[in-house]
Amino acid sequence: MTGMRDASHFRRLERGLSALNIATSEDQRRRLDELLALLHKWNRAYNLTAIRSLDGMVTKHLLDSAAVLPAIKGPRLLDVGAGPGLPGLVLAILAPALEVTLLDSNGKKVRFQRQAVVELGLDNVTPVQARIEDCPDKALEPQGFDQIISRAFASLADFVTLSAPLLAPKGQWLAMKGRLAEEELAGLPPGVELVEQRVLRIPEEVGQRHLLILEH
């Protein structure tokens, strides 16, 4: 336990999950609270994220990650450019049946992912330190990943192109975006199409957020 259960940020998290219509168990809420505490602790030493406050991390990291849960089918999910493990760690907590692989090239961020996996007891998460460009076809998952998600890629075309060899047949890309520029969609590789665009309404967040679901 983190000893943080009565703090305002925890109530903020509970309100946010309720607003997103996400039902959670006591154990899931405990793990989310511990993830928040661990991220806040490590961030002071290793600068994992520009968000410094606990309340800011609740909104911009935990709830932002949780908001895509309705689109997650799995069972094999790859989080590309996962940074400190977002959204993958949050989704792994909320959907224990998922098999989540976190991929990032930054050593300190992957070390945080590994520490979080150990401390939170997440046996459905595999952190991998590598560049997406260096991952051979199906090397991370022989069957390919059913869904590949990212909220860190600046270019939609790069995200799709670089991760395509890792996608399972009939798989989906999930791209978390802020304000979407139409030229990004126009730049998608041939054969890749946008099948759905969802507006993500993050509790207590005023900025625009979208989830793009793509298939080929």
Short mmCIF file of C-alpha atoms in Angstrom, two decimals:
data_model
loop_
_atom_site.label_atom_id
_atom_site.label_comp_id
_atom_site.label_asym_id
_atom_site.label_seq_id
_atom_site.Cartn_x
_atom_site.Cartn_y
_atom_site.Cartn_z
CA MET A 1 0.00 0.00 0.00
CA THR A 2 1.12 3.52 -0.69
CA GLY A 3 -0.54 5.27 2.24
CA MET A 4 -2.13 7.66 -0.25
CA ARG A 5 -5.67 6.32 -0.21
CA ASP A 6 -7.34 9.32 1.51
CA ALA A 7 -5.64 12.00 -0.58
CA SER A 8 -7.55 14.25 -2.98
CA HIS A 9 -5.87 12.73 -6.03
CA PHE A 10 -7.28 9.31 -5.16
CA ARG A 11 -10.79 10.73 -4.93
CA ARG A 12 -10.11 12.44 -8.26
CA LEU A 13 -9.19 9.07 -9.74
CA GLU A 14 -12.31 7.39 -8.38
CA ARG A 15 -14.55 10.19 -9.70
CA GLY A 16 -12.88 10.00 -13.08
CA LEU A 17 -13.25 6.24 -13.41
CA SER A 18 -16.92 6.56 -12.44
CA ALA A 19 -17.42 9.30 -15.05
CA LEU A 20 -15.87 6.99 -17.66
CA ASN A 21 -18.28 4.22 -16.57
CA ILE A 22 -15.36 1.94 -15.69
CA ALA A 23 -16.13 -0.44 -12.85
CA THR A 24 -13.09 -1.40 -10.78
CA SER A 25 -12.36 -3.74 -7.92
CA GLU A 26 -10.65 -2.73 -4.71
CA ASP A 27 -7.48 -4.45 -5.95
CA GLN A 28 -7.53 -2.57 -9.25
CA ARG A 29 -7.95 0.77 -7.51
CA ARG A 30 -5.11 -0.12 -5.15
CA ARG A 31 -2.83 -0.94 -8.07
CA LEU A 32 -3.71 2.26 -9.91
CA ASP A 33 -2.97 4.23 -6.75
CA GLU A 34 0.36 2.44 -6.34
CA LEU A 35 1.23 3.04 -9.99
CA LEU A 36 0.54 6.75 -9.48
CA ALA A 37 2.72 6.87 -6.36
CA LEU A 38 5.54 5.02 -8.10
CA LEU A 39 5.41 7.26 -11.17
CA HIS A 40 5.45 10.37 -9.00
CA LYS A 41 8.40 9.06 -6.97
CA TRP A 42 10.49 8.05 -9.99
CA ASN A 43 9.65 11.20 -11.90
CA ARG A 44 11.38 13.38 -9.32
CA ALA A 45 14.65 11.55 -9.96
CA TYR A 46 14.44 10.45 -13.58
CA ASN A 47 12.18 12.99 -15.32
CA LEU A 48 9.90 10.39 -16.89
CA THR A 49 7.13 12.87 -17.70
CA ALA A 50 6.65 16.63 -17.85
CA ILE A 51 3.56 16.29 -15.63
CA ARG A 52 4.70 16.90 -12.06
CA SER A 53 1.62 17.02 -9.83
CA LEU A 54 -0.29 13.98 -8.63
CA ASP A 55 -3.61 15.46 -9.75
CA GLY A 56 -2.13 16.20 -13.17
CA MET A 57 -0.89 12.63 -13.46
CA VAL A 58 -4.33 11.30 -12.54
CA THR A 59 -5.99 13.27 -15.34
CA LYS A 60 -3.36 13.29 -18.07
CA HIS A 61 -1.94 9.82 -17.54
CA LEU A 62 -4.25 7.46 -15.64
CA LEU A 63 -7.66 8.68 -16.82
CA ASP A 64 -6.37 9.47 -20.31
CA SER A 65 -5.13 5.88 -20.55
CA ALA A 66 -8.29 4.41 -19.04
CA ALA A 67 -10.52 6.27 -21.50
CA VAL A 68 -9.58 3.93 -24.36
CA LEU A 69 -10.58 0.77 -22.46
CA PRO A 70 -13.91 0.33 -24.34
CA ALA A 71 -11.95 -0.04 -27.60
CA ILE A 72 -9.58 -2.69 -26.25
CA LYS A 73 -10.30 -6.23 -27.43
CA GLY A 74 -6.93 -7.95 -27.17
CA PRO A 75 -5.97 -10.45 -26.14
CA ARG A 76 -2.50 -9.45 -27.35
CA LEU A 77 -1.83 -5.70 -27.09
CA LEU A 78 1.38 -3.88 -28.05
CA ASP A 79 1.98 -0.39 -26.65
CA VAL A 80 4.49 1.31 -28.96
CA GLY A 81 6.53 4.21 -27.60
CA ALA A 82 5.10 3.36 -24.19
CA GLY A 83 7.35 5.74 -22.26
CA PRO A 84 6.80 4.95 -18.57
CA GLY A 85 4.17 2.39 -19.60
CA LEU A 86 1.18 4.45 -20.62
CA PRO A 87 -1.46 3.51 -21.57
CA GLY A 88 -0.32 -0.13 -21.35
CA LEU A 89 0.13 -0.45 -17.58
CA VAL A 90 -3.25 1.14 -16.86
CA LEU A 91 -4.99 -1.10 -19.39
CA ALA A 92 -3.26 -4.18 -17.97
CA ILE A 93 -4.61 -3.32 -14.52
CA LEU A 94 -8.13 -2.65 -15.75
CA ALA A 95 -8.26 -5.70 -18.07
CA PRO A 96 -6.29 -8.54 -16.44
CA ALA A 97 -7.02 -10.92 -19.34
CA LEU A 98 -4.94 -8.74 -21.67
CA GLU A 99 -1.42 -9.77 -22.64
CA VAL A 100 0.38 -6.40 -22.81
CA THR A 101 3.81 -5.78 -24.31
CA LEU A 102 5.38 -2.37 -23.62
CA LEU A 103 7.91 -1.20 -26.20
CA ASP A 104 10.22 1.77 -25.74
CA SER A 105 13.85 2.56 -26.53
CA ASN A 106 14.51 4.75 -23.48
CA GLY A 107 16.38 2.78 -20.84
CA LYS A 108 15.24 4.67 -17.76
CA LYS A 109 11.60 4.49 -18.84
CA VAL A 110 11.81 0.76 -19.44
CA ARG A 111 13.49 0.32 -16.05
CA PHE A 112 10.48 2.08 -14.54
CA GLN A 113 8.13 -0.24 -16.45
CA ARG A 114 9.95 -3.28 -15.07
CA GLN A 115 9.87 -1.92 -11.53
CA ALA A 116 6.15 -1.22 -11.84
CA VAL A 117 5.49 -4.74 -13.11
CA VAL A 118 7.31 -6.21 -10.10
CA GLU A 119 5.83 -3.91 -7.46
CA LEU A 120 2.27 -4.14 -8.78
CA GLY A 121 2.45 -7.89 -9.41
CA LEU A 122 1.42 -7.62 -13.05
CA ASP A 123 2.04 -11.01 -14.65
CA ASN A 124 0.31 -9.95 -17.88
CA VAL A 125 2.86 -7.26 -18.84
CA THR A 126 6.17 -7.66 -20.70
CA PRO A 127 8.45 -4.58 -20.96
CA VAL A 128 10.84 -4.55 -23.95
CA GLN A 129 13.62 -2.03 -24.57
CA ALA A 130 13.99 -1.61 -28.33
CA ARG A 131 13.26 0.69 -31.22
CA ILE A 132 10.23 -0.31 -33.27
CA GLU A 133 12.44 -0.12 -36.39
CA ASP A 134 14.67 -2.86 -34.95
CA CYS A 135 11.89 -5.36 -34.19
CA PRO A 136 11.78 -8.08 -36.88
CA ASP A 137 8.49 -9.39 -38.18
CA LYS A 138 6.67 -11.26 -35.37
CA ALA A 139 9.80 -11.30 -33.17
CA LEU A 140 7.92 -9.98 -30.12
CA GLU A 141 4.83 -12.14 -30.64
CA PRO A 142 4.81 -15.11 -33.07
CA GLN A 143 1.09 -14.70 -33.80
CA GLY A 144 1.32 -10.94 -34.15
CA PHE A 145 -0.51 -8.47 -31.96
CA ASP A 146 -4.28 -8.18 -32.18
CA GLN A 147 -4.08 -4.46 -31.43
CA ILE A 148 -1.22 -1.98 -31.46
CA ILE A 149 -1.70 1.24 -29.53
CA SER A 150 0.29 4.43 -29.09
CA ARG A 151 -0.21 7.89 -27.74
CA ALA A 152 3.36 9.04 -28.34
CA PHE A 153 3.93 8.88 -32.11
CA ALA A 154 3.84 12.31 -33.71
CA SER A 155 3.19 10.91 -37.18
CA LEU A 156 0.24 8.62 -37.83
CA ALA A 157 1.86 7.34 -41.03
CA ASP A 158 5.10 6.44 -39.21
CA PHE A 159 3.20 4.66 -36.44
CA VAL A 160 1.29 2.50 -38.93
CA THR A 161 4.20 1.84 -41.28
CA LEU A 162 6.78 0.94 -38.64
CA SER A 163 4.49 -1.31 -36.61
CA ALA A 164 2.73 -3.05 -39.53
CA PRO A 165 5.04 -6.12 -39.48
CA LEU A 166 3.98 -6.77 -35.87
CA LEU A 167 0.22 -6.66 -36.47
CA ALA A 168 -1.76 -9.89 -36.59
CA PRO A 169 -4.08 -10.61 -39.54
CA LYS A 170 -7.29 -8.61 -39.07
CA GLY A 171 -5.58 -6.61 -36.33
CA GLN A 172 -6.15 -2.96 -35.47
CA TRP A 173 -4.09 0.12 -34.81
CA LEU A 174 -5.29 2.43 -32.04
CA ALA A 175 -3.82 5.92 -32.25
CA MET A 176 -4.45 8.36 -29.40
CA LYS A 177 -4.34 11.91 -30.70
CA GLY A 178 -5.08 15.46 -29.72
CA ARG A 179 -6.37 17.76 -32.45
CA LEU A 180 -6.22 15.75 -35.66
CA ALA A 181 -4.86 17.26 -38.86
CA GLU A 182 -6.56 15.96 -41.99
CA GLU A 183 -3.20 15.73 -43.76
CA GLU A 184 -2.20 12.98 -41.33
CA LEU A 185 -5.06 10.81 -42.54
CA ALA A 186 -4.28 11.67 -46.13
CA GLY A 187 -0.73 10.43 -45.57
CA LEU A 188 -1.71 6.92 -44.49
CA PRO A 189 -0.15 4.07 -46.49
CA PRO A 190 -2.27 2.47 -49.23
CA GLY A 191 -4.66 -0.15 -47.92
CA VAL A 192 -4.87 1.33 -44.42
CA GLU A 193 -8.18 2.94 -43.58
CA LEU A 194 -9.73 4.77 -40.68
CA VAL A 195 -12.66 2.64 -39.52
CA GLU A 196 -13.68 4.70 -36.49
CA GLN A 197 -12.87 7.96 -34.78
CA ARG A 198 -13.91 8.35 -31.14
CA VAL A 199 -13.86 11.50 -29.07
CA LEU A 200 -12.24 10.78 -25.70
CA ARG A 201 -13.88 12.83 -22.99
CA ILE A 202 -11.35 12.81 -20.18
CA PRO A 203 -12.86 13.93 -16.85
CA GLU A 204 -11.51 17.34 -15.74
CA GLU A 205 -9.50 17.70 -18.95
CA VAL A 206 -10.38 20.53 -21.33
CA GLY A 207 -8.08 19.62 -24.21
CA GLN A 208 -9.22 17.68 -27.25
CA ARG A 209 -8.52 13.95 -27.34
CA HIS A 210 -9.38 11.45 -30.04
CA LEU A 211 -8.90 7.73 -30.60
CA LEU A 212 -8.41 6.65 -34.20
CA ILE A 213 -9.05 2.99 -35.03
CA LEU A 214 -7.40 1.82 -38.24
CA GLU A 215 -7.31 -1.45 -40.14
CA HIS A 216 -5.87 -2.82 -43.35
#
